[in-house]
Coordinates of C-alpha atoms and ligand atoms in Angstrom, one line a residue:
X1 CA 20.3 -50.7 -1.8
X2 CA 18.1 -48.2 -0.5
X3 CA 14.7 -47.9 -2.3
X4 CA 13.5 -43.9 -2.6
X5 CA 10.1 -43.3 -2.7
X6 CA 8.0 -39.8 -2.7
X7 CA 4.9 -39.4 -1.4
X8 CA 3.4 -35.8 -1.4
X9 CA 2.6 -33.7 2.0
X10 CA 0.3 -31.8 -0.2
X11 CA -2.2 -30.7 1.7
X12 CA -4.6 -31.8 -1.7
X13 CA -2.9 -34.9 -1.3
X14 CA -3.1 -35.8 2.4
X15 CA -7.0 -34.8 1.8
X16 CA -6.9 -37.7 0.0
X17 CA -5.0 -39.9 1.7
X18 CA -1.2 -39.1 0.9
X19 CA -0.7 -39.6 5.2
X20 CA -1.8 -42.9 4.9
X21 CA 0.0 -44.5 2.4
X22 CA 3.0 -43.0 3.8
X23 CA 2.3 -44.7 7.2
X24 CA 1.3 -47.7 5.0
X25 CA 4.8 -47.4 3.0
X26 CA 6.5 -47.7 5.7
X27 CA 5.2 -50.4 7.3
X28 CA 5.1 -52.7 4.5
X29 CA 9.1 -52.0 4.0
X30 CA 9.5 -53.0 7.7
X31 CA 7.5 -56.3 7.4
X32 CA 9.4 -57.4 4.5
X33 CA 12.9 -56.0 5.8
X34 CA 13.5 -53.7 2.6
X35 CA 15.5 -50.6 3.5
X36 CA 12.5 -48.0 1.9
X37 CA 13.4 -44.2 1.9
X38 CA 10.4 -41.9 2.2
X39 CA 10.5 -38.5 1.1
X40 CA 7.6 -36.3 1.4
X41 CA 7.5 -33.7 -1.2
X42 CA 5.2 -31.4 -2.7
X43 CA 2.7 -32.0 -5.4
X44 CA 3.5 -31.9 -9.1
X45 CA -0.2 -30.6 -9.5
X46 CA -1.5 -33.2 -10.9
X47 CA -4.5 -33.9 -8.6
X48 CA -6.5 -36.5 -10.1
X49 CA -3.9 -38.2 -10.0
X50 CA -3.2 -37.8 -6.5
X51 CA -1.7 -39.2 -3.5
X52 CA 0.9 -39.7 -6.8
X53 CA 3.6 -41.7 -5.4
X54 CA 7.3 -41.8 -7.0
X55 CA 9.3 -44.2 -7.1
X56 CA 13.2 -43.3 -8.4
X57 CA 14.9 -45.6 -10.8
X58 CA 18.0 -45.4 -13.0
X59 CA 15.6 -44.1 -15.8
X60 CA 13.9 -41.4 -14.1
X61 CA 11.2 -40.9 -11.0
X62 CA 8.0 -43.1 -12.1
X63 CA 4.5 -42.4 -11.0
X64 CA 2.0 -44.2 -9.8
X65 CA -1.6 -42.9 -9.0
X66 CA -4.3 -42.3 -7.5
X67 CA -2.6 -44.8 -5.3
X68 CA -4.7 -45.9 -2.4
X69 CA -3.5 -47.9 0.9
X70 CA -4.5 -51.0 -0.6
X71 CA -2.8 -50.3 -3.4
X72 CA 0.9 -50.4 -1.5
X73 CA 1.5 -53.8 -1.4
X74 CA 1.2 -54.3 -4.7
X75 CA 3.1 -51.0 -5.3
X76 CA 6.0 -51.9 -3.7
X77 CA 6.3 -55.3 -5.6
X78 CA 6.4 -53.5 -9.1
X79 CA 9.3 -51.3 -7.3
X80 CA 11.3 -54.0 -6.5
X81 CA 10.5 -56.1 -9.8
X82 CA 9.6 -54.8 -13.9
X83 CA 7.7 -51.2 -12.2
X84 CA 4.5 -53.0 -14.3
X85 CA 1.7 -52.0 -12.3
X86 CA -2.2 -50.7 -13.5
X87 CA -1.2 -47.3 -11.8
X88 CA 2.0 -47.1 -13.4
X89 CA 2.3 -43.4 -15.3
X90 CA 5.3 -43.7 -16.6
X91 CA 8.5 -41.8 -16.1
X92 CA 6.8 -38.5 -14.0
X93 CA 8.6 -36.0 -16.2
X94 CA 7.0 -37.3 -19.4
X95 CA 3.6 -37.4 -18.4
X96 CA 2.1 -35.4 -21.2
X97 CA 0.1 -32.9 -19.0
X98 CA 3.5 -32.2 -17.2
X99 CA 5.4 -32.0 -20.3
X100 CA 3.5 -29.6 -21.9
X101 CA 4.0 -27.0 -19.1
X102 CA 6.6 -24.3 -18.9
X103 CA 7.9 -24.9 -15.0
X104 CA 9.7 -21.7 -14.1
X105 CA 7.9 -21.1 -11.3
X106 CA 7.2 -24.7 -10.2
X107 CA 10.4 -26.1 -11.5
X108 CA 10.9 -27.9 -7.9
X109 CA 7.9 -27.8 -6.9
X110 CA 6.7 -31.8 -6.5
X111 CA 10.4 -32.6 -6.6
X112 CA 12.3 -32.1 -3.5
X113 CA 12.0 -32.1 0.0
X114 CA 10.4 -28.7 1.3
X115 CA 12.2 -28.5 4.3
X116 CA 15.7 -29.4 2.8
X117 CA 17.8 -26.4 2.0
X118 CA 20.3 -28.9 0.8
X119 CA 17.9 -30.4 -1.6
X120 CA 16.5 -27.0 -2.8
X121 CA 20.3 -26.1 -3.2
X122 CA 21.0 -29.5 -4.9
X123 CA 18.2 -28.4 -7.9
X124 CA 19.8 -24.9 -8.5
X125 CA 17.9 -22.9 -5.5
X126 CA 19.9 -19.6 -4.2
X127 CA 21.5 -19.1 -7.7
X128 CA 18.9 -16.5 -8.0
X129 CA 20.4 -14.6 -4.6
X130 CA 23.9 -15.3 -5.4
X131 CA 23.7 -13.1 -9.2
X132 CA 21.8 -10.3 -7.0
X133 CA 24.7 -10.0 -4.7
X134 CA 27.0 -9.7 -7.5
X135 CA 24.9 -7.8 -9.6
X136 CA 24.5 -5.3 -6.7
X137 CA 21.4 -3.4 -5.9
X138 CA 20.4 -1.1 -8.8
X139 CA 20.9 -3.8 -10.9
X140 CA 19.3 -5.9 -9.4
X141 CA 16.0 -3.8 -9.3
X142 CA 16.5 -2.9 -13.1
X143 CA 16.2 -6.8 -13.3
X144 CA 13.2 -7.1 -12.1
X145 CA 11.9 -4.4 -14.2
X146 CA 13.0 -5.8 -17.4
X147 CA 11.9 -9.4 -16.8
X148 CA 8.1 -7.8 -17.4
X149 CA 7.5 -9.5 -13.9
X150 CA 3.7 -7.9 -13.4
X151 CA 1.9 -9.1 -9.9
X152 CA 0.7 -12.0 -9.6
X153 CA -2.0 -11.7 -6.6
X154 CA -4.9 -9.9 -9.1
X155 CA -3.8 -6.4 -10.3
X156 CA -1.0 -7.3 -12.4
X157 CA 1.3 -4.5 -11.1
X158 CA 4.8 -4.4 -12.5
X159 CA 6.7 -5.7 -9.8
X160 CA 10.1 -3.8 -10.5
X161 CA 8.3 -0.8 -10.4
X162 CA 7.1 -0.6 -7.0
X163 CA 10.5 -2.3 -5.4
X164 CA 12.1 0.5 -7.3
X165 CA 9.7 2.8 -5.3
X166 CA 10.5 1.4 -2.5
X167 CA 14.6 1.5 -2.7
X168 CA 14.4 5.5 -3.5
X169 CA 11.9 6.1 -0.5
X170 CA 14.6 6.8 2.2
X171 CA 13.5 5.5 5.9
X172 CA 15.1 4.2 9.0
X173 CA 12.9 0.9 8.1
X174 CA 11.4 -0.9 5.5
X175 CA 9.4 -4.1 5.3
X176 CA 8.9 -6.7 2.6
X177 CA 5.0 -8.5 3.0
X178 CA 4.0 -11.3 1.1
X179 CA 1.0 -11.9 0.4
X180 CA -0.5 -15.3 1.1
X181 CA -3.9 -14.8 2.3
X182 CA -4.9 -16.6 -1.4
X183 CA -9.1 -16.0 -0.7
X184 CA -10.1 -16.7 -4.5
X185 CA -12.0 -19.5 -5.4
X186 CA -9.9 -22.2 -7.1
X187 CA -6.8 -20.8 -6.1
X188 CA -4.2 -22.5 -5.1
X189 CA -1.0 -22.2 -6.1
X190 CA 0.6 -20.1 -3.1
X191 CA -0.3 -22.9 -1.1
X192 CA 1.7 -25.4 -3.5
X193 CA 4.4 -23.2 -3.3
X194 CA 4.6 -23.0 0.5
X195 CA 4.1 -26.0 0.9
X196 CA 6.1 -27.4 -1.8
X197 CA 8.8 -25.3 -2.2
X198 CA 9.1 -22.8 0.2
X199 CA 12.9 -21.7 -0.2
X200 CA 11.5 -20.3 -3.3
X201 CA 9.5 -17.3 -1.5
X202 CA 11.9 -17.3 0.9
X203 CA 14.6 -16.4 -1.5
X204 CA 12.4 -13.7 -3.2
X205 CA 12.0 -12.2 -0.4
X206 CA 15.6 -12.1 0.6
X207 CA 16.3 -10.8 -2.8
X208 CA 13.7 -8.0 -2.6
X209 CA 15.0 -7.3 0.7
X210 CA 18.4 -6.7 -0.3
X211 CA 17.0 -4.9 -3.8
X212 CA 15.0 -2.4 -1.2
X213 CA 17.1 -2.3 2.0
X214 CA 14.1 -4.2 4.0
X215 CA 15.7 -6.2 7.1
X216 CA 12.5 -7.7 8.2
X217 CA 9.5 -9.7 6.0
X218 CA 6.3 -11.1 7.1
X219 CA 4.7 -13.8 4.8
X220 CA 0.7 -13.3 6.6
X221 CA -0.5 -16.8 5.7
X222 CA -5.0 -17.9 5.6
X223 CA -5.4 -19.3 8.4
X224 CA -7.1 -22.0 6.8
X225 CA -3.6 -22.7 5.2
X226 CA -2.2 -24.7 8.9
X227 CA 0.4 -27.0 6.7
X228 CA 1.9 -23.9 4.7
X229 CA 2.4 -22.4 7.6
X230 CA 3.8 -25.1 9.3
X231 CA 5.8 -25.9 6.4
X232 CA 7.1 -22.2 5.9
X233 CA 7.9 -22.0 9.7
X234 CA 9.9 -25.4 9.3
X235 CA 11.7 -23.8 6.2
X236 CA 12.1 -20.3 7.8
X237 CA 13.9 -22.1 10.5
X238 CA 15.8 -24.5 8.5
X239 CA 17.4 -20.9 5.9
X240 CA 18.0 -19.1 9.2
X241 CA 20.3 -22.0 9.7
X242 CA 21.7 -21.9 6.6
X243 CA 22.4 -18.6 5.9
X244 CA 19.6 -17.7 3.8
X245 CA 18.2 -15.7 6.4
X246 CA 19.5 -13.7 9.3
X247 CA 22.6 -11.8 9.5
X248 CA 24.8 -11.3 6.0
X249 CA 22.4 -13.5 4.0
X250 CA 23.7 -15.4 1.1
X251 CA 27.1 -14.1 2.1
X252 CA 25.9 -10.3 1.8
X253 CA 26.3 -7.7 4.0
X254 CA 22.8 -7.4 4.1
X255 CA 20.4 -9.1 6.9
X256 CA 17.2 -10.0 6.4
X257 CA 15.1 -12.6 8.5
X258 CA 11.3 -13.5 7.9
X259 CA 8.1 -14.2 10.4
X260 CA 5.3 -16.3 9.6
X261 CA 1.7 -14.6 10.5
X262 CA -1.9 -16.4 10.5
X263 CA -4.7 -14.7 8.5
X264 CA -7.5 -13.7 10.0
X265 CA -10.0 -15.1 8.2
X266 CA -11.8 -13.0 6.2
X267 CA -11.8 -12.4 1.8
X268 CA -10.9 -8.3 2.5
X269 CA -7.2 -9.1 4.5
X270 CA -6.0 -10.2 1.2
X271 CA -6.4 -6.7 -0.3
X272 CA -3.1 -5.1 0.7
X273 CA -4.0 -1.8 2.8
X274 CA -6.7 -4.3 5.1
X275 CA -3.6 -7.0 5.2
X276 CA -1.5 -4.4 6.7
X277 CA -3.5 -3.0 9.1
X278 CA -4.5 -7.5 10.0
X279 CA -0.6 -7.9 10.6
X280 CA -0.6 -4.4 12.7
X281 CA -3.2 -6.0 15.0
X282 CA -6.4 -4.4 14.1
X283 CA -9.5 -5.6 12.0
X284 CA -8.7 -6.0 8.6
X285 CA -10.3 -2.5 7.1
X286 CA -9.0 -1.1 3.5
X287 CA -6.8 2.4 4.0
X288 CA -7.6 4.9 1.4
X289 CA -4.4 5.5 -1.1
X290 CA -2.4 7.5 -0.9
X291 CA -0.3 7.0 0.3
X292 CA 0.9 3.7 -1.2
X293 CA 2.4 1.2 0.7
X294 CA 5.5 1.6 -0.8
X295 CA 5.4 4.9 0.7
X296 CA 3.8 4.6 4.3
X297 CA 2.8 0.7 4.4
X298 CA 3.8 -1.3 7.3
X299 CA 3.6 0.6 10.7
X300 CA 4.0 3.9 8.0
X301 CA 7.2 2.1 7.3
X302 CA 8.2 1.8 3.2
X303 CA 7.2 -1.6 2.3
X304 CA 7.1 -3.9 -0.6
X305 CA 3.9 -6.3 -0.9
X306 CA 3.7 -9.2 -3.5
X307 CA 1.8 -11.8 -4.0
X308 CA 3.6 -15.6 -3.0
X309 CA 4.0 -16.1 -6.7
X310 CA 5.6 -12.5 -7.5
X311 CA 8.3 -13.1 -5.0
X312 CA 8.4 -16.8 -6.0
X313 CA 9.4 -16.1 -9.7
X314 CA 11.6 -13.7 -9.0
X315 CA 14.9 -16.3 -8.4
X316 CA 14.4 -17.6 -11.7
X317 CA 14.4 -14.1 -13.4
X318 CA 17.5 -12.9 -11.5
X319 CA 19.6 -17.1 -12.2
X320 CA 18.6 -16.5 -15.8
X321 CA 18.3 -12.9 -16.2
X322 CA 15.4 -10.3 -17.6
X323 CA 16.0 -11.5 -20.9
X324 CA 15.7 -15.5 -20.8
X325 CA 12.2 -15.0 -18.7
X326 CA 10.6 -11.8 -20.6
X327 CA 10.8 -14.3 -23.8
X328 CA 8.1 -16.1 -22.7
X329 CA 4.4 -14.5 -22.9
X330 CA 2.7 -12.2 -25.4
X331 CA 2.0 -8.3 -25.1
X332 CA 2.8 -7.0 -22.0
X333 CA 1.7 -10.1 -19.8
X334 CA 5.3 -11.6 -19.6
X335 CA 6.8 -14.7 -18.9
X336 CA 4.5 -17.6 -17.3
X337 CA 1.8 -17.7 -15.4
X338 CA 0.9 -21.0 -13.2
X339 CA -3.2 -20.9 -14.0
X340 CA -4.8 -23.0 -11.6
X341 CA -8.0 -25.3 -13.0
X342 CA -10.5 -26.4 -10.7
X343 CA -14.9 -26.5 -10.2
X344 CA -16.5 -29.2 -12.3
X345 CA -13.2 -30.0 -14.5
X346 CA -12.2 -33.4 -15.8
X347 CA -8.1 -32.9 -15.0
X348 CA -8.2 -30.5 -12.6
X349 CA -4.8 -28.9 -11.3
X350 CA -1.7 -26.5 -11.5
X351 CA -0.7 -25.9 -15.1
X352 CA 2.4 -23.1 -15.6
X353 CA 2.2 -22.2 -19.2
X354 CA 3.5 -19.2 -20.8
X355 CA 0.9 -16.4 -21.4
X356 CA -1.0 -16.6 -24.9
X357 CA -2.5 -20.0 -24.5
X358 CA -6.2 -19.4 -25.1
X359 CA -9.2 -19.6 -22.6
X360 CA -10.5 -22.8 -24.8
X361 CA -6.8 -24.4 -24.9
X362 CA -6.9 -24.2 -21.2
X363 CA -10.3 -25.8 -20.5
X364 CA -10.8 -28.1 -23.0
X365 CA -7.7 -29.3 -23.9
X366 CA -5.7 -29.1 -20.8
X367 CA -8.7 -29.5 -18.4
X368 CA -10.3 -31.9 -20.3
X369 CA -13.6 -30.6 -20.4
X370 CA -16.0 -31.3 -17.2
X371 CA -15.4 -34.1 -14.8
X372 CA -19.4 -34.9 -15.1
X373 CA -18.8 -35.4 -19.1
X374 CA -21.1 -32.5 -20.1
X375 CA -20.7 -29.6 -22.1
X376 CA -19.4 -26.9 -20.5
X377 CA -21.5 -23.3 -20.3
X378 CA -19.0 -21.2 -18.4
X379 CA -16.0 -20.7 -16.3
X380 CA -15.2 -17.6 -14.2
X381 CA -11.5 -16.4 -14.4
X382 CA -10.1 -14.6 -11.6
X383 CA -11.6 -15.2 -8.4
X384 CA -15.0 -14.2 -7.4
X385 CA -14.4 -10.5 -8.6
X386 CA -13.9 -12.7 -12.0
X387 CA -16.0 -12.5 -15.2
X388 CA -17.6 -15.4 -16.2
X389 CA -16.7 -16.4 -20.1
X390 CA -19.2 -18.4 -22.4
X391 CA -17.5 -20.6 -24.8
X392 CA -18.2 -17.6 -27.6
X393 CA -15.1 -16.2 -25.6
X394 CA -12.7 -19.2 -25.7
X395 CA -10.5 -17.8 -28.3
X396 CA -9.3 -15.4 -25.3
X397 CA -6.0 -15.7 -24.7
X398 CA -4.3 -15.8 -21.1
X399 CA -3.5 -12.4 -21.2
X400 CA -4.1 -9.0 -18.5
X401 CA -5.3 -6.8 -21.4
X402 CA -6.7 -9.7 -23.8
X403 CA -9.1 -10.2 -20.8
X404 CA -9.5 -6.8 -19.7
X405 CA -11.2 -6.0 -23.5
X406 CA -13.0 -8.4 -22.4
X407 CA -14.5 -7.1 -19.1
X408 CA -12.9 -9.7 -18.0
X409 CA -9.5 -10.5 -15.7
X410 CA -7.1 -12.6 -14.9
X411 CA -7.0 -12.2 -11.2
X412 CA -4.8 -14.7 -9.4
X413 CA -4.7 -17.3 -12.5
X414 CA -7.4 -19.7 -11.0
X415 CA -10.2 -20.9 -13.3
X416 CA -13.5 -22.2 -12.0
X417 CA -15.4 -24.8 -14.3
X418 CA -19.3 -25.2 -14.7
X419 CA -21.2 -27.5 -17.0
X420 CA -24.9 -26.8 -18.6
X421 CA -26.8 -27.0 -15.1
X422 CA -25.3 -24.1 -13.9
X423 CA -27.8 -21.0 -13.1
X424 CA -26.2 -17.9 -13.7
X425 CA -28.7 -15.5 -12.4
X426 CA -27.7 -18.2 -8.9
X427 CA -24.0 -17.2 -9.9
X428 CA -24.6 -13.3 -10.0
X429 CA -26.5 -13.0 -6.7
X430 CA -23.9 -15.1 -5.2
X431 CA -21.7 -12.3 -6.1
X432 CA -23.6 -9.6 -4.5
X433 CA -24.0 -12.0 -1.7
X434 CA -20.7 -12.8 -1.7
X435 CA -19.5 -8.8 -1.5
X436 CA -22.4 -8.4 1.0
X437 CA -20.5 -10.7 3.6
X438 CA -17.0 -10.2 2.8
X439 CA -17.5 -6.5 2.5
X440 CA -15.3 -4.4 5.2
X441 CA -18.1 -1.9 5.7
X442 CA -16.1 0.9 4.7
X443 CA -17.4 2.8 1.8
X444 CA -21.2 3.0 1.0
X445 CA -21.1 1.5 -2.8
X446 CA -19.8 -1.6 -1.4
X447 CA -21.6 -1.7 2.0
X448 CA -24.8 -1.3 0.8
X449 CA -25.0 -1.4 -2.9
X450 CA -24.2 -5.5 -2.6
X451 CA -27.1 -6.0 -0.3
X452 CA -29.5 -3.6 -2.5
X453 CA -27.5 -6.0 -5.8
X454 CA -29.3 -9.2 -3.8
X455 CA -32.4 -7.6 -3.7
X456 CA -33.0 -6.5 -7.2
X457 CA -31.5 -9.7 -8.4
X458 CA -33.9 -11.5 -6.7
X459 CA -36.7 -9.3 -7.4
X460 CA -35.5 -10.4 -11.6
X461 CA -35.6 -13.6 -11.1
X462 CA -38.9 -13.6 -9.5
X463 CA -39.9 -12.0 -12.9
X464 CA -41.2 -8.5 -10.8
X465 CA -40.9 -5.3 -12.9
X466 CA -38.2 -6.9 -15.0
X467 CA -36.9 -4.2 -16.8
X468 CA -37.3 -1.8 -14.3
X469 CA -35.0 -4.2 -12.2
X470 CA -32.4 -4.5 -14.9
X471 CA -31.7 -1.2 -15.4
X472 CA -31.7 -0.5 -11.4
X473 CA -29.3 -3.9 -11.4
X474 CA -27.4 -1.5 -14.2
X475 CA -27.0 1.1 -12.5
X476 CA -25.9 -0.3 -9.0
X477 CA -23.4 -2.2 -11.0
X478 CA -22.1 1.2 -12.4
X479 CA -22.0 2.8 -8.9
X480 CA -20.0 -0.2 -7.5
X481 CA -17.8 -0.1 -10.2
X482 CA -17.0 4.0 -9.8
X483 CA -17.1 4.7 -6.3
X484 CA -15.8 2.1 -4.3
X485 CA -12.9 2.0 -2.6
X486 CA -11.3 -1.2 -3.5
X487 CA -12.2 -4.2 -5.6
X488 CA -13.9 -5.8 -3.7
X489 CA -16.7 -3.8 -4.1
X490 CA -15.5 -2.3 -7.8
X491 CA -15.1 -5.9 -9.6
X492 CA -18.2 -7.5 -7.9
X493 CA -20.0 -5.7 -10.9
X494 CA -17.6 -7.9 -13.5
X495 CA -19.5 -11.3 -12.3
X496 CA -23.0 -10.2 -12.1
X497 CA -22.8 -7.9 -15.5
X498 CA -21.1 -10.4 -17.5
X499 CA -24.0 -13.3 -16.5
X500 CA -26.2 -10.5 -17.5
X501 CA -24.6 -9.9 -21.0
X502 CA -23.4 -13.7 -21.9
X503 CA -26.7 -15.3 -20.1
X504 CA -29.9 -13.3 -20.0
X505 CA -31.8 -16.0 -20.6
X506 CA -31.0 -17.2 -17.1
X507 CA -32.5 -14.1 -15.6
X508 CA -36.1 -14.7 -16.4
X509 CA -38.6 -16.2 -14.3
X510 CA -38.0 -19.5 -14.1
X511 CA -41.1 -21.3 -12.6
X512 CA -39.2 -24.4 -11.9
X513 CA -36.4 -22.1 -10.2
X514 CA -39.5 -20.5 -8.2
X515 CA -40.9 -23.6 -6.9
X516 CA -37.7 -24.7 -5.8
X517 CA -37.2 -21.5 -4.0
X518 CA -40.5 -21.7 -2.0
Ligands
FMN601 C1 -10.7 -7.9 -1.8 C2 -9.3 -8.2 -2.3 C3 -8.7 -9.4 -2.0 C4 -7.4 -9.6 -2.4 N1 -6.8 -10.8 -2.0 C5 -5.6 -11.1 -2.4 C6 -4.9 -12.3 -2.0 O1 -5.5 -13.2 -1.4 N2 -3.6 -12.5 -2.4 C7 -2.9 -11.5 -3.1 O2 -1.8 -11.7 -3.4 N3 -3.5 -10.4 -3.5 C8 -4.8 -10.1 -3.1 N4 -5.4 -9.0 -3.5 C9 -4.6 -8.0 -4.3 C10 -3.7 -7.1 -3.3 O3 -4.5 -6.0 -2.9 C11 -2.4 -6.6 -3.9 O4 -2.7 -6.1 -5.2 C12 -1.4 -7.6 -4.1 O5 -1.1 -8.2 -2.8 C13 -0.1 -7.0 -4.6 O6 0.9 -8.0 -4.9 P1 1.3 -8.3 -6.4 O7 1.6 -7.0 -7.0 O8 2.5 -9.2 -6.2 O9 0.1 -9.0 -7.0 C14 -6.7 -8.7 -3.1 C15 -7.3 -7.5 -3.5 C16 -8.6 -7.3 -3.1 C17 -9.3 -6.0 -3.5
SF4_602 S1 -15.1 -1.6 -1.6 FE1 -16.0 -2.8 0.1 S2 -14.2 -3.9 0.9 FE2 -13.4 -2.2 -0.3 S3 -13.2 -0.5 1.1 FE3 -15.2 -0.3 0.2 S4 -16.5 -1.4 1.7 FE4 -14.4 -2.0 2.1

């Protein structure tokens, strides 16, 4: 009898090691002559827990982990006899952290084989298509619409709104681009996707090809993503032979391939005008709107451009319908959301929840608190654009306007961690400094108002002219926020004004800080 055993190809879980017990797994079957199968899958997101190996049994898939190489011996006994073993989680389905999640999203994600159609067809992938092609275009759209589906890369646009935009904008060509250039800090959950369960974006993209009459997508990958993009060019490959993609896809008479681009390194070519002109060839700069992309996007072609998580929930919506995925949420934030934990956290990971769960919920409950065991002072939610939250804000919950009257947002779903040693006057320089490199040099607010931000950040802390500084600090913010372009330069105010609000006490002139700093 063959013995299956998973092992993720995570790129979290190869940084740790996943390669090696792989390599290890397999040598240890070939000593002892046991016929071992190894599939590499995804990660379930559990990443303390990781490399989390699975071993399946009549009962269910049980995990092991943090499983090092010299670990596998001993591993591979508890397979072949009871499964006792000290890393031993139990069946991996009923581990509570898992349980408690909402997988619409991430349903395979940790589960099958990314570059197996057949195994992404075997758990219910390219239902999703099918229902589109019988439901027929408008439908389709109108779908989409109903679901609540709101983007999932930071702005939270609804997405059936602009593939409706799309469809009634008549050209000889249209494009579908995903976004996958994922720049925020303690974001990752495009990379799980693509590199866990790629069929998924491939899929939406089909389907908001066919929704839109787009032959051709692009998914323009970070460069410093190299397994998701060898993973999405191993499953682009692998649906072009299997009719996902290419001519008539899914059995339609619609075609539809995809191409895999590399990022070009910097934060801006995730902001969608900047991306476009990347994948056109030049530097990534942001176009002034209008027009939208949806009008004149790609090589002035209509174009659609989600986020990897958009298109990636968009299966699910159209094999269950609007109604069965608009249940979940509160407001108008609809359906789940997979929120992303990371910084100093105690169980850091990917956790897909429905919207509503509360700030708190999330970070103490779920995360566990810090992984140093102190109190925790502040997270920032969304990126580094985010607001940073004091625990006085806990009773948030997950959701786009919850946070917004809150001067707050929920970005990309990632949530960074800190404990009580954290400086926020450090954190809201870092902001400006942070805009001040990544800045595309377009408009003036953005350009030079984050290197002026710097300035009269460090001029507070140094304790010169204090409240003349604060209220120049004020202003710059308000000028950043108005008059720039894009959001990079408008939310780099959310960061440094909420330190300023939640923690002025960090702003004052530390003379410990100012030793340190000469
Ligand atoms: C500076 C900046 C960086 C951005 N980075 C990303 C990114 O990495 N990924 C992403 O999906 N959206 C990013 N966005 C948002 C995109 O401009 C755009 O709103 C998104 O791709 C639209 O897709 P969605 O509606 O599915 O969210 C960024 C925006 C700005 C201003
Ligand atoms: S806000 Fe900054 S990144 Fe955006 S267009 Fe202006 S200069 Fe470029």
């Amino acid at each position: 009898m063959t013995l299956r055993v998973f092992i993720p190809c995570d790129a979290g879980a190869v940084a740790v090691g996943a390669d090696a017990i792989a390599r290890a797994m397999a040598e240890a079957a070939r000593h002892r002559k046991i016929d071992v199968a190894i599939v590499r899958t995804g990660s379930r997101g559990l990443y303390w827990l990781e490399p989390m190996v699975e071993v399946a049994t009549p009962a269910g898939r049980i995990a092991y982990g943090p499983v090092r190489v010299s670990d596998v011996a001993s591993l591979l006994d508890a397979a072949l006899g009871d499964g006792a073993h000290p890393l031993r989680q139990g069946i991996a389905d009923d581990i509570p952290w898992l349980k408690r999640q909402t997988r619409l999203t991430f349903a395979r994600c940790g589960v099958i084989d990314p570059r197996s159609l057949e195994d992404y067809r075997a758990h219910g992938g390219c239902q999703g298509i099918a229902r589109a092609i019988l439901l027929g275009v408008p439908a389709t759209i109108e779908e989409v619409v109903q679901s609540g589906l709101r983007g999932r890369g930071g702005a939270g646009f609804p997405t059936g709104i602009k593939w409706g935009t799309v469809a009634q904008t008549a050209a000889p060509q249209k494009y579908i681009v995903c976004n996958a250039d994922e720049g925020d800090s303690g974001t990752f959950a495009d990379r799980m996707i693509m590199e866990g369960d790629p069929f998924v974006l491939i899929e939406g993209m089909a389907i908001a090809g066919f929704a839109v009459g787009a032959t051709k997508g692009y998914v323009y990958i970070r460069s410093e993503y190299p397994h998701a993009i060898a993973t999405m060019q191993a499953a682009c490959a692998a649906a072009r032979r299997g009719g996902l993609l290419g001519r008539n896809i899914a059995g339609s008479a619609h075609d539809f391939d995809i191409e895999v681009r590399a990022g070009a390194g910097a934060y801006v070519c995730g902001e969608e005008t900047s991306l476009l002109e990347s994948l056109e060839g030049r530097r990534g700069i942001v176009r002034a709107k209008p027009p939208l992309p949806a009008h004149q996007g790609l090589f002035g072609r209509p174009t659609v451009i989600n986020n990897v998580l958009s298109f990636a929930s968009v299966p699910v919506i159209l094999e269950r319908g609007a109604a069965a995925y608009r249940d979940f949420g509160m407001g108008k934030s609809r359906g789940t959301m997979p929120i992303q934990l990371a910084g100093n956290v105690k169980y850091g990971g990917l956790f897909e929840t429905a919207f509503g769960v509360t700030l708190g919920e999330l970070v103490d409950e779920v995360g566990g608190g810090t992984a140093t065991g102190r109190p925790v002072r502040a997270v920032q939610v969304g990126g580094p654009l985010g607001a940073y939250f004091p625990r006085a804000l806990f009773d948030t919950p997950f959701d786009y306007e919850a946070f917004a009257a809150r001067d707050g947002l929920i970005g990309h779903g990632g949530i960074v961690v800190f404990d009580d040693r954290v400086d926020m006057a450090k954190q809201a320089r870092f902001a400006m400094e942070f805009c001040a490199i990544e800045s595309c040099g377009k408009c003036t607010p953005c350009r030079i108002g984050s290197t002026r931000g710097v300035e009269t950040v460090d001029r507070i802390i140094r304790g010169e002219d204090r409240a003349a500084n604060l209220a120049v600090l004020e202003d710059l913010c308000h000028t950043m926020k108005f008059g720039s372009l894009c959001a990079l330069g408008g939310f780099t105010p959310y960061p440094v004004m909420s330190a300023l609000t939640h923690f002025p006490q960090d702003f004052r002139a530390d003379p410990k800080r100012l030793e340190a700093a000469e």
